[in-house]
Short mmCIF file of C-alpha atoms in Angstrom, two decimals:
data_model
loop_
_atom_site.label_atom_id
_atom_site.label_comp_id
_atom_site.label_asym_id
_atom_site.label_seq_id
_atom_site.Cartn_x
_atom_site.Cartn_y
_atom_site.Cartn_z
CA UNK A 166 -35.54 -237.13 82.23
CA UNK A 167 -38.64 -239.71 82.48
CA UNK A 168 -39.06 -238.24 86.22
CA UNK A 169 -39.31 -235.35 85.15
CA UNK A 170 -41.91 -236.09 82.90
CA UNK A 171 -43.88 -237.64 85.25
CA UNK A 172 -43.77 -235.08 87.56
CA UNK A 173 -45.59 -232.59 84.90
CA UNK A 174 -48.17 -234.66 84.18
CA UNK A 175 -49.33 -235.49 87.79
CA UNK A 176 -49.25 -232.02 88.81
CA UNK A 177 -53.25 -230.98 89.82
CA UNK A 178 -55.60 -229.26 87.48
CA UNK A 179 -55.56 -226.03 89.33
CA UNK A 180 -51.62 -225.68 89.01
CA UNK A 181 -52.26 -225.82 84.81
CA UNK A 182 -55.33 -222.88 84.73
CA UNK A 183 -53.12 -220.47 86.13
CA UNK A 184 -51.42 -219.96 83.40
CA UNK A 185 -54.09 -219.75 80.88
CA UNK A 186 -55.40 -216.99 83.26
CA UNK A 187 -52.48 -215.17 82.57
CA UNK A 188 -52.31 -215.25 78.90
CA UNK A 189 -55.66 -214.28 78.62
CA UNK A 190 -54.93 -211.17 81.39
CA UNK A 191 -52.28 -209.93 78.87
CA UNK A 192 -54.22 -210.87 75.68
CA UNK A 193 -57.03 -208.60 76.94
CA UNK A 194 -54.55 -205.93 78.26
CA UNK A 195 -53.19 -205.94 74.64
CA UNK A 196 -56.47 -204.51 72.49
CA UNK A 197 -57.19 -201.87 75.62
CA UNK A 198 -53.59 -200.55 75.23
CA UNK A 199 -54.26 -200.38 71.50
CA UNK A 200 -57.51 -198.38 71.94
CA UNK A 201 -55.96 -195.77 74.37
CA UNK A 202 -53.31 -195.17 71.35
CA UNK A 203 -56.45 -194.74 68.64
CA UNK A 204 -57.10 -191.90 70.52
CA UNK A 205 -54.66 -189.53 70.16
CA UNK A 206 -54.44 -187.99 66.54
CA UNK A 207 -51.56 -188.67 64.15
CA UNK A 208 -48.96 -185.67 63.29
CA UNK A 209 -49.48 -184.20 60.41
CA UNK A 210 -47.61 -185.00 57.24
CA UNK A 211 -44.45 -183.34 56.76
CA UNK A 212 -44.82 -180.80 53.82
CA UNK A 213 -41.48 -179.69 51.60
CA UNK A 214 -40.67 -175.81 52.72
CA UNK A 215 -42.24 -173.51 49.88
CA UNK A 216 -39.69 -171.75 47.96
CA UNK A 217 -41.31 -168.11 47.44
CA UNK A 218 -38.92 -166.91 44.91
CA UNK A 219 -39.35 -169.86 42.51
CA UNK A 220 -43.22 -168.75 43.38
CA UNK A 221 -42.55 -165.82 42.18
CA UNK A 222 -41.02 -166.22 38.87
CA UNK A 223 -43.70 -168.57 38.02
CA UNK A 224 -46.05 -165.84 38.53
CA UNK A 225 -44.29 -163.48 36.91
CA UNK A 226 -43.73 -166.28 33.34
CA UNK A 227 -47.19 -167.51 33.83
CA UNK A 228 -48.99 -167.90 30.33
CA UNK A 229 -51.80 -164.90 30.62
CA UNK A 230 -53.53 -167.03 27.75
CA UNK A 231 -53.20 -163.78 25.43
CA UNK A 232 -50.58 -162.54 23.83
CA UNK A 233 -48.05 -160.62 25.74
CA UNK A 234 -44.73 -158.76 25.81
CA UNK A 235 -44.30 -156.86 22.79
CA UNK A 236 -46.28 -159.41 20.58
CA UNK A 237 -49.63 -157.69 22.61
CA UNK A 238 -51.33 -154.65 20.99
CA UNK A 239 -50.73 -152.22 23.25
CA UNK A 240 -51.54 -148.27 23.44
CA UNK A 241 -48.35 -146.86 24.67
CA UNK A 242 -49.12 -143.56 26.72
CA UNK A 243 -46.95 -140.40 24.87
CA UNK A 244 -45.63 -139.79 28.09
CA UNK A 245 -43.92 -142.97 27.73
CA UNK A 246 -42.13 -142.48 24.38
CA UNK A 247 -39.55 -140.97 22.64
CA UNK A 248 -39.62 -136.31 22.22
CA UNK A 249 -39.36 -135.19 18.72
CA UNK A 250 -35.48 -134.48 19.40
CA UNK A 251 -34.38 -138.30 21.04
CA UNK A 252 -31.70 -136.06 22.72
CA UNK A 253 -33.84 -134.60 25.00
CA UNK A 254 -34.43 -137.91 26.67
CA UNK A 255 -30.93 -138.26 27.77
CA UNK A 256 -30.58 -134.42 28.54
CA UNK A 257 -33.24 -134.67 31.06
CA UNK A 258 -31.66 -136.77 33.01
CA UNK A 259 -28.31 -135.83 32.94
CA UNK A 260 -29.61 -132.25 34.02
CA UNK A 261 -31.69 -134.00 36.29
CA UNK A 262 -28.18 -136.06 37.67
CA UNK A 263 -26.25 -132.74 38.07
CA UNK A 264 -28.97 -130.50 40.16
CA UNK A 265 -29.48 -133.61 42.57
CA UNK A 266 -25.89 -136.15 42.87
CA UNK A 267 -22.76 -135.42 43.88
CA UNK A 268 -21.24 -138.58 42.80
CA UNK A 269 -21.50 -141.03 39.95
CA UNK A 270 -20.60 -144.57 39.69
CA UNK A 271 -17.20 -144.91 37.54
CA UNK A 272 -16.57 -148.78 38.32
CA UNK A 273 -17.74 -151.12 40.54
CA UNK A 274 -15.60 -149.73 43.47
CA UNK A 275 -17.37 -146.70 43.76
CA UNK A 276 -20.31 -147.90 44.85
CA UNK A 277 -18.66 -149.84 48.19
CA UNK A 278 -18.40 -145.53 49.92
CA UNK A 279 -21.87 -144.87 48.44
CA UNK A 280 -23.48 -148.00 49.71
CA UNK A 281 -21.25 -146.93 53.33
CA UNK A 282 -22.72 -143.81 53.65
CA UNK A 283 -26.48 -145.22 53.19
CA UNK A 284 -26.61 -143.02 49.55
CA UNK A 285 -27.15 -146.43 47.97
CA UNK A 286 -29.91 -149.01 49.80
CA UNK A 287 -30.19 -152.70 48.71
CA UNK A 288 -33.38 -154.03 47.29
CA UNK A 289 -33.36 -158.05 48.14
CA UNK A 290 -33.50 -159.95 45.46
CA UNK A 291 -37.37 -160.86 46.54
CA UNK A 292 -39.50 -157.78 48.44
CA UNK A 293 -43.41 -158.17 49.08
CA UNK A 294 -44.31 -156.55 45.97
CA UNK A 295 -41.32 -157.09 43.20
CA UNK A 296 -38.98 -159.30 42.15
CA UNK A 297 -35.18 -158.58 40.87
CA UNK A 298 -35.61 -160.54 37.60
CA UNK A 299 -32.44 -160.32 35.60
CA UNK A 300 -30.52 -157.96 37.62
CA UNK A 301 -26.68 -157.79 37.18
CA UNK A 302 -27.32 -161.69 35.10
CA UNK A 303 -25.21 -159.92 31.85
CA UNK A 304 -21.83 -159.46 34.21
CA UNK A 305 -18.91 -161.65 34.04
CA UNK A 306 -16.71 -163.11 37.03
CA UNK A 307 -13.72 -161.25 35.81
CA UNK A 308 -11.64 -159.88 38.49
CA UNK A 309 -12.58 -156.10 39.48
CA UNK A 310 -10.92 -153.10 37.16
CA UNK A 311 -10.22 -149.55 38.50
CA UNK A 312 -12.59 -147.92 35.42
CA UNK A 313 -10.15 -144.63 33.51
CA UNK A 314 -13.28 -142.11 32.56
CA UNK A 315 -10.49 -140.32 30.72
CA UNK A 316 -9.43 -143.02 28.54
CA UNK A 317 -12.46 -145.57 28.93
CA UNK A 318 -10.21 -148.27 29.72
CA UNK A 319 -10.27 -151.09 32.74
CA UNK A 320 -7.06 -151.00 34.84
CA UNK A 321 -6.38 -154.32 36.76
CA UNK A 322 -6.37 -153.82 40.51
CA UNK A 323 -3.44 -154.82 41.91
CA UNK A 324 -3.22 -156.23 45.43
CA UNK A 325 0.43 -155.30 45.99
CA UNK A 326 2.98 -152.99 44.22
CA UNK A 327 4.95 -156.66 42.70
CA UNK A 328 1.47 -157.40 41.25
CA UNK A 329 1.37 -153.87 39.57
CA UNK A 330 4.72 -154.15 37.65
CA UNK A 331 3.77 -157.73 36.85
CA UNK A 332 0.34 -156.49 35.24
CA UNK A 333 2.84 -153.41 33.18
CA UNK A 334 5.28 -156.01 32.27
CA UNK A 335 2.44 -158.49 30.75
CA UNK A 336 0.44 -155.80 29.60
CA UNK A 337 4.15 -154.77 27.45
CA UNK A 338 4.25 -158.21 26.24
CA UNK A 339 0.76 -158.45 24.74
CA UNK A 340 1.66 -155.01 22.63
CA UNK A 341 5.03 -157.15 21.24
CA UNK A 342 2.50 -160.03 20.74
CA UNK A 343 -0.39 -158.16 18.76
CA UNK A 344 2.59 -156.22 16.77
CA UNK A 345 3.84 -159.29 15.81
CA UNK A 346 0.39 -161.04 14.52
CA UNK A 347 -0.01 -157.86 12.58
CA UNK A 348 3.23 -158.16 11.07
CA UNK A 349 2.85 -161.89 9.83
CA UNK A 350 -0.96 -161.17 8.54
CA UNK A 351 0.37 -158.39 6.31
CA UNK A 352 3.55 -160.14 5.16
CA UNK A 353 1.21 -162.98 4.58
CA UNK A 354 -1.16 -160.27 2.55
CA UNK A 355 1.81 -159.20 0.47
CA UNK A 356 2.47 -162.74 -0.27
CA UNK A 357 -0.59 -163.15 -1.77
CA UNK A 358 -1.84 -163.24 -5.27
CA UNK A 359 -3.67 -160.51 -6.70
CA UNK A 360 -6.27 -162.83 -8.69
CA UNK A 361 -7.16 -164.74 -5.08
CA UNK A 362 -8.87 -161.82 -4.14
CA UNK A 363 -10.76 -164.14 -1.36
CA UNK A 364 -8.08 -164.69 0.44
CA UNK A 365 -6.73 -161.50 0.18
CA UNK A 366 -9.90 -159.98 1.35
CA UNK A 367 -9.61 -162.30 4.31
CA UNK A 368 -6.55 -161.41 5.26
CA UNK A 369 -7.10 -157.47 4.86
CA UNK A 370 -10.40 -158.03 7.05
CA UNK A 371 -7.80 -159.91 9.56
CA UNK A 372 -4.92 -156.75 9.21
CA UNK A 373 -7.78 -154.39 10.68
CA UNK A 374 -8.70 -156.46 13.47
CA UNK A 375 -5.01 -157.05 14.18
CA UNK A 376 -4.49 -153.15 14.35
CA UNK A 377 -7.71 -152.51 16.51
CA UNK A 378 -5.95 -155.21 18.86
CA UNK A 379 -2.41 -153.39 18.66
CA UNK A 380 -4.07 -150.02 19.27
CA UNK A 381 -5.96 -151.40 22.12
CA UNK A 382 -3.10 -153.31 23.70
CA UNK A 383 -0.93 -149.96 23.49
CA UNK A 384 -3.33 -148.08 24.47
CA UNK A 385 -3.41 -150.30 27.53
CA UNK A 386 0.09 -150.76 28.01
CA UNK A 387 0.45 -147.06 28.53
CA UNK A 388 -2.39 -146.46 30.84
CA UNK A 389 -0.86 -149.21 32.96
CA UNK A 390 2.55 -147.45 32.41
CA UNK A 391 1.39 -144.03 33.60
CA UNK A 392 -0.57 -145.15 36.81
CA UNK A 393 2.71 -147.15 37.85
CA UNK A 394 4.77 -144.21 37.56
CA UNK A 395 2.73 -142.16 39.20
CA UNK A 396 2.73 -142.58 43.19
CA UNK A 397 -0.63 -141.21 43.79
CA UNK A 398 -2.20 -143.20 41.40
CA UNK A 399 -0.40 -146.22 42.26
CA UNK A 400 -1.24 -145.81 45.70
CA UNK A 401 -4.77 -145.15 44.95
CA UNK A 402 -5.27 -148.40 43.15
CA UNK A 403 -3.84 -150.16 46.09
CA UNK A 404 -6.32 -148.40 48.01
CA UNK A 405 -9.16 -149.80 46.14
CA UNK A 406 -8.20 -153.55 46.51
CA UNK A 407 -8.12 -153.24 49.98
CA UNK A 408 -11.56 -151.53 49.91
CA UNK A 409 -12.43 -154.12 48.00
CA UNK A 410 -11.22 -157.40 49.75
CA UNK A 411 -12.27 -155.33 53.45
CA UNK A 412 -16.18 -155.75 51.84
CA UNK A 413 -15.37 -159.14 50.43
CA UNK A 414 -14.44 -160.61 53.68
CA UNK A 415 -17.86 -159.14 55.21
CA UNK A 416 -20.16 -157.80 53.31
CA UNK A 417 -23.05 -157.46 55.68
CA UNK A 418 -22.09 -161.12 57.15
CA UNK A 419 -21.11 -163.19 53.64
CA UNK A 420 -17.88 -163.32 52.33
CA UNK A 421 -16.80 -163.72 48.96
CA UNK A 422 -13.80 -165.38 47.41
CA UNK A 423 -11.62 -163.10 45.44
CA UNK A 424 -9.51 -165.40 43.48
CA UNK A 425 -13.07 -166.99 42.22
CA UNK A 426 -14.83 -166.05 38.87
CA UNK A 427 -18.10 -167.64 40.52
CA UNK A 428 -17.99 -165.63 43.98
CA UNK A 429 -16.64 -162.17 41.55
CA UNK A 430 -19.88 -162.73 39.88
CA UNK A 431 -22.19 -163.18 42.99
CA UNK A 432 -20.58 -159.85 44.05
CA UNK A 433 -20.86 -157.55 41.63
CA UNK A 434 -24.55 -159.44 41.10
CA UNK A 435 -25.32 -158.03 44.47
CA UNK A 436 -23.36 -154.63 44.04
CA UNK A 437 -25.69 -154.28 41.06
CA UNK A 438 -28.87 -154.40 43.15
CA UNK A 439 -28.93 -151.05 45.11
CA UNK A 440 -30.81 -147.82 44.36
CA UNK A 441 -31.15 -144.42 45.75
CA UNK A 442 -33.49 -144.09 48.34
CA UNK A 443 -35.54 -141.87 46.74
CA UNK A 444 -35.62 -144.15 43.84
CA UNK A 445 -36.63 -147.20 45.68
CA UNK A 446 -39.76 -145.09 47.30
CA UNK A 447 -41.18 -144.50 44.19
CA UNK A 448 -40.11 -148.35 42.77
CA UNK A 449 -42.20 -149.77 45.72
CA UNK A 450 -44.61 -147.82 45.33
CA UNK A 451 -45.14 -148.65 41.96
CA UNK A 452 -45.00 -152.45 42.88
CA UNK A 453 -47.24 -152.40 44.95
CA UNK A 454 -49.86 -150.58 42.77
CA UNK A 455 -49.27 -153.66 39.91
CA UNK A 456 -49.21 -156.09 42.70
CA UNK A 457 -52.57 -155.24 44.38
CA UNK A 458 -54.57 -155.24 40.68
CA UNK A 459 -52.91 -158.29 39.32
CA UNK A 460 -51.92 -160.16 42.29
CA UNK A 461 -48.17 -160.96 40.58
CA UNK A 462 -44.75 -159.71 41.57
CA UNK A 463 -43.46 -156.52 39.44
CA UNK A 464 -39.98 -157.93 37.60
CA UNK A 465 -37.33 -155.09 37.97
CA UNK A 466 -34.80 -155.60 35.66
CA UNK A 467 -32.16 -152.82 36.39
CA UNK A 468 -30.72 -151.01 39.52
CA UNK A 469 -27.76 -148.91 39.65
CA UNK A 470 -25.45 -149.98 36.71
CA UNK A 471 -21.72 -147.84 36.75
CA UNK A 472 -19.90 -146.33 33.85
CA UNK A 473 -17.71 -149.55 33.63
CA UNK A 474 -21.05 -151.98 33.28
CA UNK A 475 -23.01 -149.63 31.33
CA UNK A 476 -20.23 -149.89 28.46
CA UNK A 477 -20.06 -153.67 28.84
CA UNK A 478 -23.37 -153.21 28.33
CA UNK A 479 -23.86 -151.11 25.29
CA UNK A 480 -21.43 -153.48 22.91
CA UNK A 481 -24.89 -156.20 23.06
CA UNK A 482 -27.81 -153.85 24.05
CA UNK A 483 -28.54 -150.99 21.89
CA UNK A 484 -31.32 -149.51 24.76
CA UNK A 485 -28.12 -149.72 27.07
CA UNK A 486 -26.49 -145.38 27.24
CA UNK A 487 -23.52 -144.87 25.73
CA UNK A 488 -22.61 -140.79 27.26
CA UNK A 489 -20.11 -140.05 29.90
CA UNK A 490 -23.18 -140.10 32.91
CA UNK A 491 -25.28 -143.14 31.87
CA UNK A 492 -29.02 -142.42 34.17
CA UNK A 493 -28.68 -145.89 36.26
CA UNK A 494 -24.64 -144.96 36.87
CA UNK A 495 -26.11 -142.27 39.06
CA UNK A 496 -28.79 -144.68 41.00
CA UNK A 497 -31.82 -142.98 40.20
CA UNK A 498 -33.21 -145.28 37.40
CA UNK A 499 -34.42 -148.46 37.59
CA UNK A 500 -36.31 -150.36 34.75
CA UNK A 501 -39.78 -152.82 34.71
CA UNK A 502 -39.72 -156.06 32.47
CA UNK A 503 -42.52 -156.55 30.64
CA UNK A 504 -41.73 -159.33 28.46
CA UNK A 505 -44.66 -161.74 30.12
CA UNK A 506 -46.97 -159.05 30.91
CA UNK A 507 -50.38 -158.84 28.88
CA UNK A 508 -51.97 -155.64 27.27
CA UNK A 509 -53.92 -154.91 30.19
CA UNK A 510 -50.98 -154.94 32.30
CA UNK A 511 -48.97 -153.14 30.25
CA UNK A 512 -51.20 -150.13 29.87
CA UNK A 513 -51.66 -150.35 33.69
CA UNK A 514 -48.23 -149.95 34.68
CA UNK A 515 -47.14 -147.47 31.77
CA UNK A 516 -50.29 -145.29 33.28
CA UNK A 517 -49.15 -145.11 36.67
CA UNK A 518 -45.85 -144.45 35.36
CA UNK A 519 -47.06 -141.31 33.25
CA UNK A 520 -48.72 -140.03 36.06
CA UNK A 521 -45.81 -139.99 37.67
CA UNK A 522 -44.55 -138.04 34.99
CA UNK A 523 -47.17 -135.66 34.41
CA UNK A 524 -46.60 -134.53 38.46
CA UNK A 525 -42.82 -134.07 37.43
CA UNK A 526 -41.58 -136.55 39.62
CA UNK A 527 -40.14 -138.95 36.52
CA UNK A 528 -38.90 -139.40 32.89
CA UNK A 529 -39.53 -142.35 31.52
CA UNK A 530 -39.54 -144.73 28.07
CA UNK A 531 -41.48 -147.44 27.15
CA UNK A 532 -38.19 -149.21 25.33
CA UNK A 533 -38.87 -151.86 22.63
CA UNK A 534 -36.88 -154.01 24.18
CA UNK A 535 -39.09 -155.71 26.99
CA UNK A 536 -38.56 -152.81 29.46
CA UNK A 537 -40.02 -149.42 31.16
CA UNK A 538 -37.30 -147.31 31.89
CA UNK A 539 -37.76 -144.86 34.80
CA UNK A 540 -35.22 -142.30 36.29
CA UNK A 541 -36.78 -140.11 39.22
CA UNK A 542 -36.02 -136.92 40.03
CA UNK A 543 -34.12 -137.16 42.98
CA UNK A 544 -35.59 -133.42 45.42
CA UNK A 545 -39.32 -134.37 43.34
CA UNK A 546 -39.26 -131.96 40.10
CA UNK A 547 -38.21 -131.91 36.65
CA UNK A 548 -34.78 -129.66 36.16
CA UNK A 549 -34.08 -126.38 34.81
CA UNK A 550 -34.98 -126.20 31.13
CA UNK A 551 -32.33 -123.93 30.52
CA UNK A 552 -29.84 -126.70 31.84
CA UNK A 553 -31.43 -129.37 29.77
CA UNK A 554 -30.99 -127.04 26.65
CA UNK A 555 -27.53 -126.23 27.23
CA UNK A 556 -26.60 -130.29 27.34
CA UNK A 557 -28.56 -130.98 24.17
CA UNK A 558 -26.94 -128.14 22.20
CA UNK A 559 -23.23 -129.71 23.93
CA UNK A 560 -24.09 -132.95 22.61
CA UNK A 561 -25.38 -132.06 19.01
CA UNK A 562 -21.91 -129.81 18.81
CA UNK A 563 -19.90 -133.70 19.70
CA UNK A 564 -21.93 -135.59 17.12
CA UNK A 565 -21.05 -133.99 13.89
CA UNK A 566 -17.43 -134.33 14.65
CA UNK A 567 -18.02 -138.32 14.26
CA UNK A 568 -18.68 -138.30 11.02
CA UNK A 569 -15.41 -136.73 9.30
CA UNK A 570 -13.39 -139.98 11.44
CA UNK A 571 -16.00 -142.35 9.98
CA UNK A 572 -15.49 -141.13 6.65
CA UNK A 573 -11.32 -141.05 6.89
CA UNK A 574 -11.42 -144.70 7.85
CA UNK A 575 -13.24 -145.57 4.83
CA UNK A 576 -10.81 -143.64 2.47
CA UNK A 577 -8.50 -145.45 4.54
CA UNK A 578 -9.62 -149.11 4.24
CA UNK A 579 -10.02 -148.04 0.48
CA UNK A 580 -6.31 -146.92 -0.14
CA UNK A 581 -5.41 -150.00 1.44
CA UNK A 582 -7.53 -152.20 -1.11
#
C-alpha cells in the first residue's frame, strides 16, 4: 500500500498534464455539442384535436346580445303562417304526398327498404353548412314495434314464433291484471261514504283511468291474438326482426346491440336522420344561404319522423300531426330551429323560405314553437287544387263526428257521479 503511494507521487510532471489535457478536450467538446443542438428548432407544442361539432353548437347557442327565439320582435312573412282555413295547411301536403310517394313510413321498419333502395339519404349529424340539433333526442330505447295503421297500436316484434305466443300469453295476463285493479277500485268506490266525497272523487278519477287501461290492454291482447293466428301476419312480423337485426349487425359498418335500450336508441336516433333526396337539395341549399350571411351552422331539428314516432310525438308536442299521413312520415319535410336565432336571422331565413314558396317549390309554417317547418314538393310544384279541396272537405266531414263521443262520455262520467 505505502509503495504504491510512492510510486504516484514520483511519477514525472509530464505523466500528470496529460490528463488535465483530456478533461479540458471533453469540457470544450461539451458546449460545441450543445451549440450544434441550439440550432435545430423545437417541435411544436402538441395542440388537443378540435372537436367541430361541439364548435358548432356553440355557434349555433351563442348569445347574439339581443333578444332572440321567440322573445325577438320579429315580422313573420304571410307566406310563413297559418291560411284562413288551418286545414289547408295539412291538405297541401297530403295532396302534395299522394301525387309524388309511393310509400309512407308506418314504423320504424319501413324505413330500413326505403333507405335500401336510396329513396331515403342520410344527412350526418354535422354537414358544412347545418347541424342535426335535436334530431330523433324525444325517442325512447324501447325495443322496435311492428306499427297497426288500422288499429294505431305497437305490436312487439318477435324474434321467433315461442317469443310470439309468449308476448299473447303476457299480453292475456295484463287484461286479467287491469280487470282486476278495476274491480277492487270500484268495490273500494262502493265502499265508500257518500259525505267523503274527496275520496270518492279520487277513486272515480282512478275507475276511469283503470278502464282506459283495461280497454287498452284488450285492445292489445286481441291485436296480438289476431296476428298470431294468422300465418301471414305471423310470418310477416318474423320477417321484420330479421330485417331488423340483418341492419343491426351492419348498418353501413356499426352494429348495434338489440337487447340494449342505449344501442335501440342510437338506432332509431340515426334511422330518424334521413330525408328524401329532393328534400335534402333544397335543405342544403338553404344552409348554405344562412351559413354564408351569418357565418353559423343552420340547426335542423326534424328529418323523416314515421306514423309510429309522429304519435309518440303528438301526446307532448301540440305542433307534432296527428292525421293518418303525418308530412315528415313521408320524408319530404324537415324543420329549422330557431330558438337562438336573432330577429335579423329570423327574417332572413323565413325570406328565403317564402321565396321558395312563392316559386311553388314549398309549404311552409313559421310554428310558435322554436321551429320553421318546410315540406317540398317532391317533382317541384304545388298539387292539384282540386285534390287539396277534396281532402279538406274529407277531413271537415271526420271532425264533426268527434264531438257527439265527447259529449256521451261526459253524460257518461255524469251518470256515474
Amino acid at each position: 500500500m505505502c509503495r504504491e503511494v510512492k510510486s504516484i507521487s514520483l511519477n514525472p510532471p509530464h505523466r500528470r498534464i496529460i490528463p488535465a489535457l483530456a478533461a479540458f478536450a471533453v469540457l470544450a467538446v461539451i458546449p460545441c455539442a450543445a451549440c450544434k443542438r441550439s440550432t435545430v428548432p423545437a417541435p411544436p407544442p402538441v395542440s388537443e384535436p378540435v372537436d367541430l361539432w361541439k364548435e358548432a353548437v356553440t355557434k349555433v347557442e351563442e348569445d347574439r346580445g339581443e333578444a332572440a327565439g321567440r322573445k325577438a320582435t320579429v315580422e313573420i312573412p304571410e307566406q310563413l303562417k297559418h291560411y284562413a282555413d288551418r286545414r289547408r295547411f295539412l291538405a297541401v301536403q297530403a295532396a302534395g304526398s299522394r301525387a309524388h310517394v309511393d310509400e309512407v313510413s308506418g314504423d320504424f321498419l319501413d324505413l330500413v327498404p326505403l333507405i335500401q333502395r336510396h329513396e331515403l339519404v342520410e344527412m350526418k349529424p354535422l354537414g358544412a353548412d347545418y347541424i342535426l340539433f335535436g334530431v330523433g333526442y324525444s325517442v325512447s330505447g324501447e325495443p322496435f314495434a311492428h306499427y297497426d295503421p288500422a288499429t294505431r297500436q305497437d305490436i312487439p316484434l318477435p324474434a321467433t314464433e315461442g317469443s310470439l305466443i309468449e308476448e299473447v300469453q303476457r299480453a292475456l295476463d295484463a287484461v286479467k291484471e287491469s280487470a282486476a285493479r278495476l274491480a277492487y277500485i270500484e268495490a273500494e268506490r262502493r265502499r265508500t261514504l257518500k259525505r267523503d266525497r274527496a275520496r270518492r272523487a279520487t277513486l272515480l278519477s282512478q275507475v276511469g283511468q283503470a278502464r282506459k287501461a283495461l280497454a287498452s290492454a284488450k285492445a292489445k291482447s286481441k291485436l296480438l291474438v289476431a296476428f298470431s293466428a294468422d300465418p301471414t301476419r305471423r310470418k310477416s312480423l318474423l320477417a321484420e326482426y330479421q330485417l331488423l337485426s340483418e341492419l343491426a349487425r351492419d348498418f353501413e359498418g356499426e352494429a348495434y346491440d338489440l337487447n340494449d335500450a342505449d344501442a335501440r336508441r342510437r338506432l332509431k336516433i340515426r334511422l330518424l336522420s334521413f330525408i328524401r333526396p329532393e328534400a335534402r337539395d333544397l335543405l342544403t341549399q338553404i344552409a348554405h344561404s344562412y351559413k354564408e350571411r351569418f357565418d353559423r351552422p343552420l340547426p335542423v331539428s326534424s328529418l323523416v319522423r314515421p306514423v309510429q314516432y309522429q304519435q309518440e310525438l303528438a301526446r307532448s308536442n301540440l305542433n307534432a300531426a296527428r292525421g293518418p299521413t303525418p308530412p315528415h312520415s313521408t320524408g319530404l319535410a324537415f324543420d329549422l330551429y330557431y330558438r337562438y336565432m336573432s330577429a335579423a336571422e329570423q327574417e332572413y331565413l323565413m325570406s328565403v323560405v317564402a321565396h321558395l314558396k312563392d316559386e311553388g317549390r314549398v309549404e311552409a309554417l313559421r310554428e310558435a314553437r322554436d321551429n320553421i317547418h318546410v315540406y317540398v314538393f317532391g317533382n317541384g310544384r304545388p298539387p292539384d287544387e282540386k285534390l287539396v279541396a277534396r281532402l279538406i272537405a274529407e277531413r271537415g266531414s271526420r271532425n264533426p263526428a268527434r264531438k257527439p263521443r265527447a259529449a256521451s262520455r261526459r253524460m257518461s262520467r255524469k251518470r256515474a257521479r
